[in-house]
Short mmCIF file of C-alpha atoms in Angstrom, two decimals:
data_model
loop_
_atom_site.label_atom_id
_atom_site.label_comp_id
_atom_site.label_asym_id
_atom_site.label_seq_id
_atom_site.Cartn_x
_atom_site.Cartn_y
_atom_site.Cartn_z
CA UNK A 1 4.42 11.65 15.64
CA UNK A 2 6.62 10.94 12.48
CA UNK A 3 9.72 12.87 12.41
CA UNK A 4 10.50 15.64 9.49
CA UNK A 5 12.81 14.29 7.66
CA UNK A 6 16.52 15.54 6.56
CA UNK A 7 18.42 15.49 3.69
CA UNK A 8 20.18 12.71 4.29
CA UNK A 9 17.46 10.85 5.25
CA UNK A 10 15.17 11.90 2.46
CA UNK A 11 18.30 10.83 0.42
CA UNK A 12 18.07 7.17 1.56
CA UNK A 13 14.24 7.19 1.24
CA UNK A 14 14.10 8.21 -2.31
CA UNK A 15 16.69 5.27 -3.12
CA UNK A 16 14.00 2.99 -1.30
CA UNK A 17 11.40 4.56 -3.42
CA UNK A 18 13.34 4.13 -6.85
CA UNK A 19 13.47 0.73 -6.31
CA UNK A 20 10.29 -0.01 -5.74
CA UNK A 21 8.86 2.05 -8.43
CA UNK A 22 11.64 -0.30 -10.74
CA UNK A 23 9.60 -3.54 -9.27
CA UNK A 24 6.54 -2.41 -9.70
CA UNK A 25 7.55 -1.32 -13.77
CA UNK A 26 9.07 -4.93 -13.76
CA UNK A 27 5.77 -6.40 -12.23
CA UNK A 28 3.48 -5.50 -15.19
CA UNK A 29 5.34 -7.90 -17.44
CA UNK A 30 5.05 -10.74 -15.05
CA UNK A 31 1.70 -10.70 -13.46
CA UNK A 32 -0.06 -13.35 -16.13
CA UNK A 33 -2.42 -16.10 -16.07
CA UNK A 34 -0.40 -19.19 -14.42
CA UNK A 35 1.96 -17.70 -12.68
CA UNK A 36 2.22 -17.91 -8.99
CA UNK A 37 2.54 -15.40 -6.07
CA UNK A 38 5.62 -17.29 -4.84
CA UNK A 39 7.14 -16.56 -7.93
CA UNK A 40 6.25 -12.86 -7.92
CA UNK A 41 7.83 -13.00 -4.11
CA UNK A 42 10.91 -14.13 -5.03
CA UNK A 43 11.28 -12.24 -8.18
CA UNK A 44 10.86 -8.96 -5.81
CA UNK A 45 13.37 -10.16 -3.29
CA UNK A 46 16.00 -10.62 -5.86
CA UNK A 47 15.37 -7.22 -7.36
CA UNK A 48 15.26 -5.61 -3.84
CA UNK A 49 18.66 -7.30 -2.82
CA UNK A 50 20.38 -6.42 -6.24
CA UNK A 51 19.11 -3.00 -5.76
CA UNK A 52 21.11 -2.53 -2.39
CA UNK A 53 18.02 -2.54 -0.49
CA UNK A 54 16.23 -4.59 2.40
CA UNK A 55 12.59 -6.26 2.01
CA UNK A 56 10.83 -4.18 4.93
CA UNK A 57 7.79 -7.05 5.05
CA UNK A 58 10.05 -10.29 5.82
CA UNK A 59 9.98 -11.16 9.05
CA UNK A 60 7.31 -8.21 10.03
CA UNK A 61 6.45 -9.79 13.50
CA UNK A 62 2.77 -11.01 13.32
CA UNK A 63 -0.20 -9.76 15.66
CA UNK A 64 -1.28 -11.36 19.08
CA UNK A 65 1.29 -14.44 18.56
CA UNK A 66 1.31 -15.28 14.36
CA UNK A 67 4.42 -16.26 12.92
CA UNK A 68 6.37 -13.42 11.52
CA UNK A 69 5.17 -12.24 7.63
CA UNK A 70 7.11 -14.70 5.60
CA UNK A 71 7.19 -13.19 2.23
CA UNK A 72 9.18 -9.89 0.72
CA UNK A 73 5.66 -9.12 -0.46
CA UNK A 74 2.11 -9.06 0.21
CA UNK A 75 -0.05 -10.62 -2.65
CA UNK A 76 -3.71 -10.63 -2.22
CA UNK A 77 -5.77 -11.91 -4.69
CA UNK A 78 -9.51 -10.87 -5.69
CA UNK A 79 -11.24 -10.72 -2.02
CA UNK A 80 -8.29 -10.84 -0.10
CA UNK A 81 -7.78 -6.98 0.92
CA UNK A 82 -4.03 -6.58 2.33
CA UNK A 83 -1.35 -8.79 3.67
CA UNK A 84 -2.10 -12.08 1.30
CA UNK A 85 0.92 -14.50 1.61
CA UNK A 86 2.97 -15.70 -1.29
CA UNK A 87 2.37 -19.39 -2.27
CA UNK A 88 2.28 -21.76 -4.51
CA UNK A 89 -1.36 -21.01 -6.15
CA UNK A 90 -1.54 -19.62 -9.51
CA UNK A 91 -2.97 -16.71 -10.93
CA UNK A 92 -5.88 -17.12 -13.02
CA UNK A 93 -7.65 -15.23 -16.02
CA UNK A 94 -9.90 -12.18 -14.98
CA UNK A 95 -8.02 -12.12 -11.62
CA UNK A 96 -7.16 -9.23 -9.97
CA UNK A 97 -4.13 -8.46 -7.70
CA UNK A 98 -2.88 -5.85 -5.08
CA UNK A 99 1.01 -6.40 -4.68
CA UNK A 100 2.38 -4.42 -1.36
CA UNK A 101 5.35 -3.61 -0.95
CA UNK A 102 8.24 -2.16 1.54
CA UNK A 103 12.31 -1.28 0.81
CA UNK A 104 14.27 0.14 3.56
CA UNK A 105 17.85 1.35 2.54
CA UNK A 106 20.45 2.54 5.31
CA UNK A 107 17.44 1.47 7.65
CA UNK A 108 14.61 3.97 5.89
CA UNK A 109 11.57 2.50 4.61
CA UNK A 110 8.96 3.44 2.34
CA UNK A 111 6.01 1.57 1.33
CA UNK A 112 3.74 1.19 -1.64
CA UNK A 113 0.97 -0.56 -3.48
CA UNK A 114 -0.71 -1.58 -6.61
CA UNK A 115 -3.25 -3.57 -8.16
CA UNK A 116 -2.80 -5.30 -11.34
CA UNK A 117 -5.70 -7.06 -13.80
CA UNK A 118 -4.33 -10.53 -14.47
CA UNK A 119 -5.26 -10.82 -18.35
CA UNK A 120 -8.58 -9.53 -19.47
CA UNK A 121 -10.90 -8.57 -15.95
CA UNK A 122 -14.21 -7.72 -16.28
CA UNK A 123 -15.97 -4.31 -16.19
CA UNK A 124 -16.41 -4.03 -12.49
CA UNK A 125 -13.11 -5.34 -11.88
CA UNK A 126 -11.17 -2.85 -13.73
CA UNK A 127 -13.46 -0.01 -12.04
CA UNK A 128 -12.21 -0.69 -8.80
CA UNK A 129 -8.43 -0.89 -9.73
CA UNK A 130 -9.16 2.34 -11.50
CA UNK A 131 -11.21 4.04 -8.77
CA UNK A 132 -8.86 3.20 -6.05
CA UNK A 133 -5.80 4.63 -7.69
CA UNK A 134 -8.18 7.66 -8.55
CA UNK A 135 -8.57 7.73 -4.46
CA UNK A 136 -5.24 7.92 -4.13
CA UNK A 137 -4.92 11.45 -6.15
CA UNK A 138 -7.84 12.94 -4.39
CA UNK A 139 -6.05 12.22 -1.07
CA UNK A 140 -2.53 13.36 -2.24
CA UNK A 141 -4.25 16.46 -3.75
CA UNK A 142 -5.10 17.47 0.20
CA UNK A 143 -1.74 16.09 1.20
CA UNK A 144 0.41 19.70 1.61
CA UNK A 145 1.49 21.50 4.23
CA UNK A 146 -0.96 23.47 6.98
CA UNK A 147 -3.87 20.45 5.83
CA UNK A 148 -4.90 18.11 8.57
CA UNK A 149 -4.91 14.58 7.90
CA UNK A 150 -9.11 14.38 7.86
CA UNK A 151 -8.83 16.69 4.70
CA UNK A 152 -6.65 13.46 2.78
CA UNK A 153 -9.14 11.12 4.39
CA UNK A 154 -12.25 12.78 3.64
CA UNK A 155 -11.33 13.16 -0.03
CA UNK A 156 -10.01 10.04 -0.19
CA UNK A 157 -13.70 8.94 1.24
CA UNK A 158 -15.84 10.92 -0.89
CA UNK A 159 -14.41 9.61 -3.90
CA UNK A 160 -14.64 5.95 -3.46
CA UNK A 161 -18.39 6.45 -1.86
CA UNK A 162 -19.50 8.69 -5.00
CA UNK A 163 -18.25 5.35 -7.35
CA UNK A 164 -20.15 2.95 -5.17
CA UNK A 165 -17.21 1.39 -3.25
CA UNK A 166 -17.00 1.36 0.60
CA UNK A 167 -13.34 2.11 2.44
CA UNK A 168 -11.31 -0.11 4.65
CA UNK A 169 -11.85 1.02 7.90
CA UNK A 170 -9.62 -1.53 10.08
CA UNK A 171 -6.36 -0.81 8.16
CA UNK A 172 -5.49 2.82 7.17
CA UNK A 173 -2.05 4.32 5.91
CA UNK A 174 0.36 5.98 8.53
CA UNK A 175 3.58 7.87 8.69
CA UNK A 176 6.82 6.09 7.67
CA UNK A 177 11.26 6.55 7.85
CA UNK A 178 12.98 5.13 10.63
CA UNK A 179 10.27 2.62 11.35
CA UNK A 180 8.24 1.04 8.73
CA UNK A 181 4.79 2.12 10.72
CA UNK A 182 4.86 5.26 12.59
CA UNK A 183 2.39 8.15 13.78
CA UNK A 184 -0.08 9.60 12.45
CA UNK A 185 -2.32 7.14 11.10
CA UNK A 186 -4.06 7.95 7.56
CA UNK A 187 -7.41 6.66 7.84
CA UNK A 188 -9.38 6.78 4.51
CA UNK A 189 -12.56 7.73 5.82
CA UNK A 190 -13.58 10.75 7.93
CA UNK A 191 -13.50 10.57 12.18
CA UNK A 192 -14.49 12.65 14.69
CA UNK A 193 -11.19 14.79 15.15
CA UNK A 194 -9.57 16.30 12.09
CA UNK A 195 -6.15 14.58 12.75
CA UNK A 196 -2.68 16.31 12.94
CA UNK A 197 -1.80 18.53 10.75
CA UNK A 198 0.55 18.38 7.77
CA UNK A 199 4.05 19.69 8.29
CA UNK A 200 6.67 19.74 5.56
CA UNK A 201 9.70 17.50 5.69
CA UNK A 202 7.00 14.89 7.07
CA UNK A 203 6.68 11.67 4.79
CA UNK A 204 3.27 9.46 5.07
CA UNK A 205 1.95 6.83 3.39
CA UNK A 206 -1.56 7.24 1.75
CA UNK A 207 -3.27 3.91 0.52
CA UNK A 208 -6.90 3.54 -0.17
CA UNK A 209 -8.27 -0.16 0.35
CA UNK A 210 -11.57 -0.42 -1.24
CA UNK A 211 -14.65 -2.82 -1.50
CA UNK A 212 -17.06 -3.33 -3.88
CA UNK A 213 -19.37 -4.47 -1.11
CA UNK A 214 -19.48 -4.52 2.60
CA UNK A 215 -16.42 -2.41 4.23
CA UNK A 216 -16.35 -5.32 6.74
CA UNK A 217 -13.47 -7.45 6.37
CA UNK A 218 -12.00 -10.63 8.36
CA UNK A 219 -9.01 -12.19 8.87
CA UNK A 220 -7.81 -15.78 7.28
CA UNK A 221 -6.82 -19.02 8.64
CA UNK A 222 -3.23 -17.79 8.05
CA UNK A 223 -3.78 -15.59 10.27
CA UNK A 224 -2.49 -12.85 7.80
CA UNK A 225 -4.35 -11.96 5.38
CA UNK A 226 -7.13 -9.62 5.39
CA UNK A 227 -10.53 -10.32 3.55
CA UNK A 228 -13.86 -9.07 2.83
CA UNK A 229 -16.50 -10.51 4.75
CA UNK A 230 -18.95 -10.61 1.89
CA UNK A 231 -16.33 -12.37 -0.61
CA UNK A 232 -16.11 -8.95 -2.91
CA UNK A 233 -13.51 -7.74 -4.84
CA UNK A 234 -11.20 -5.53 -3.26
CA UNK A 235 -8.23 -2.87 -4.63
CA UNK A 236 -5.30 -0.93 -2.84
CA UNK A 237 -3.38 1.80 -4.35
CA UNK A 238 -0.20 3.21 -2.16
CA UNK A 239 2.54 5.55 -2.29
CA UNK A 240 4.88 7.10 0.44
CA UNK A 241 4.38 11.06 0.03
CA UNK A 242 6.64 13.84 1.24
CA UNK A 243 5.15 16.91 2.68
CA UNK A 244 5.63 20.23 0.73
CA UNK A 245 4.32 23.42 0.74
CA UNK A 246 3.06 23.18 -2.55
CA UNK A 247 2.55 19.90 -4.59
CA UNK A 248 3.90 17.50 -2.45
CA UNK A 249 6.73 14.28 -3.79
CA UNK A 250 5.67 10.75 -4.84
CA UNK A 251 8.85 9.30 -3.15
CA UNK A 252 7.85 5.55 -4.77
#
């Protein structure tokens, strides 16, 4: 189970988060037509290490024998869901992009995500980066204190279902400090048991991944990234979230 969090801790998170929310300010005047992810990587590296703080993704060990994550962010492009690699390939016109990202400062993390239109997107494009941001709201709106974690995911649900998009259901958001991952996990769509509940001092990451087709997704030839099966557009909003009685705390 993720820990509740002291001050001190809490201290060193909210630096994390302050940074991020600085790169992501910084990454809405750089995400353009012809630029590449590579460059977008190393721009966020430089900010994170000038900031004081430590890329959290770089060197993330990889699952059932990949090489370590080599970037300081994830960029996935259009149909690619989460965990898209930096490289050389540039962005085009009417592109869209989900940018996620992880800072750890005096070895606390926090984690976050966006997705940005590259130049002028079309209709159903910028419903989807609207819609899962809007996701994102619902679930943080069931995110206080004496919830369970099914009330975030069934909101969270609800909302992308009642615009037509299916959910993620292989990756989910989790808890988050002293580890980059920790218990519980977030899912974004309802299960069977009602999760644990919400405690303050406890800080969690919500992030809706979204589809605009099948919720089925695969995994590259990099053996990385994440994408949907049917080649649709996908969008991921995150945040790290501090449990409060009342309105909980955007940390990023």
């Amino acid at each position: 189970m993720v820990t509740i969090k002291g001050e001190r801790e809490l201290a060193l998170m909210r630096e994390a988060g302050a940074i991020i929310a600085r790169l992501f300010e910084r990454l809405e005047g750089e995400v353009a037509p012809g630029v590449t992810t590579m460059r977008l990587d190393m721009l966020a590296e430089r900010l994170i290490t000038e900031s004081g703080g430590k890329p959290s993704f770089k060197g993330y060990p990889g699952a059932k024998g990949a090489k370590p994550f080599p970037g300081s962010i994830c960029a996935s492009v259009n149909a690619q869901v989460i965990h898209g690699i930096p490289d050389g390939r540039r962005l085009r016109e009417g592109d869209i992009l989900s940018v996620d990202v992880g800072v750890s400062v005096g070895g606390y993390h926090t984690d976050a995500a966006r997705t940005y239109a590259v130049g002028e997107v079309s209709p159903a494009a910028a419903k989807i980066i609207s819609v899962a941001r809007e996701c994102f709201y619902k679930g943080l709106g069931k995110a206080v204190a004496g919830n369970r974690v099914s009330d975030i995911s069934g909101a969270v649900e609800d909302h992308a279902g009642a615009n037509g998009f299916s959910v993620v259901r292989d990756w989910m958001g989790h808890g988050i400090g002293r580890l980059l991952h920790e218990k519980p996990e977030i899912p974004n769509f309802r299960v069977m048991a009602r999760g644990a509940r919400l405690s303050e001092g406890m800080t969690i990451c919500i992030e809706p991944m979204i589809n605009g087709g099948t919720a089925e997704v695969l995994i590259g030839d990099d053996e990385w990234s994440v994408v949907t099966k049917d080649g649709s557009l996908s969008a991921h909003y995150e945040n790290t979230v501090l449990i409060k009685a009342g309105e909980s705390e955007i940390i990023t």
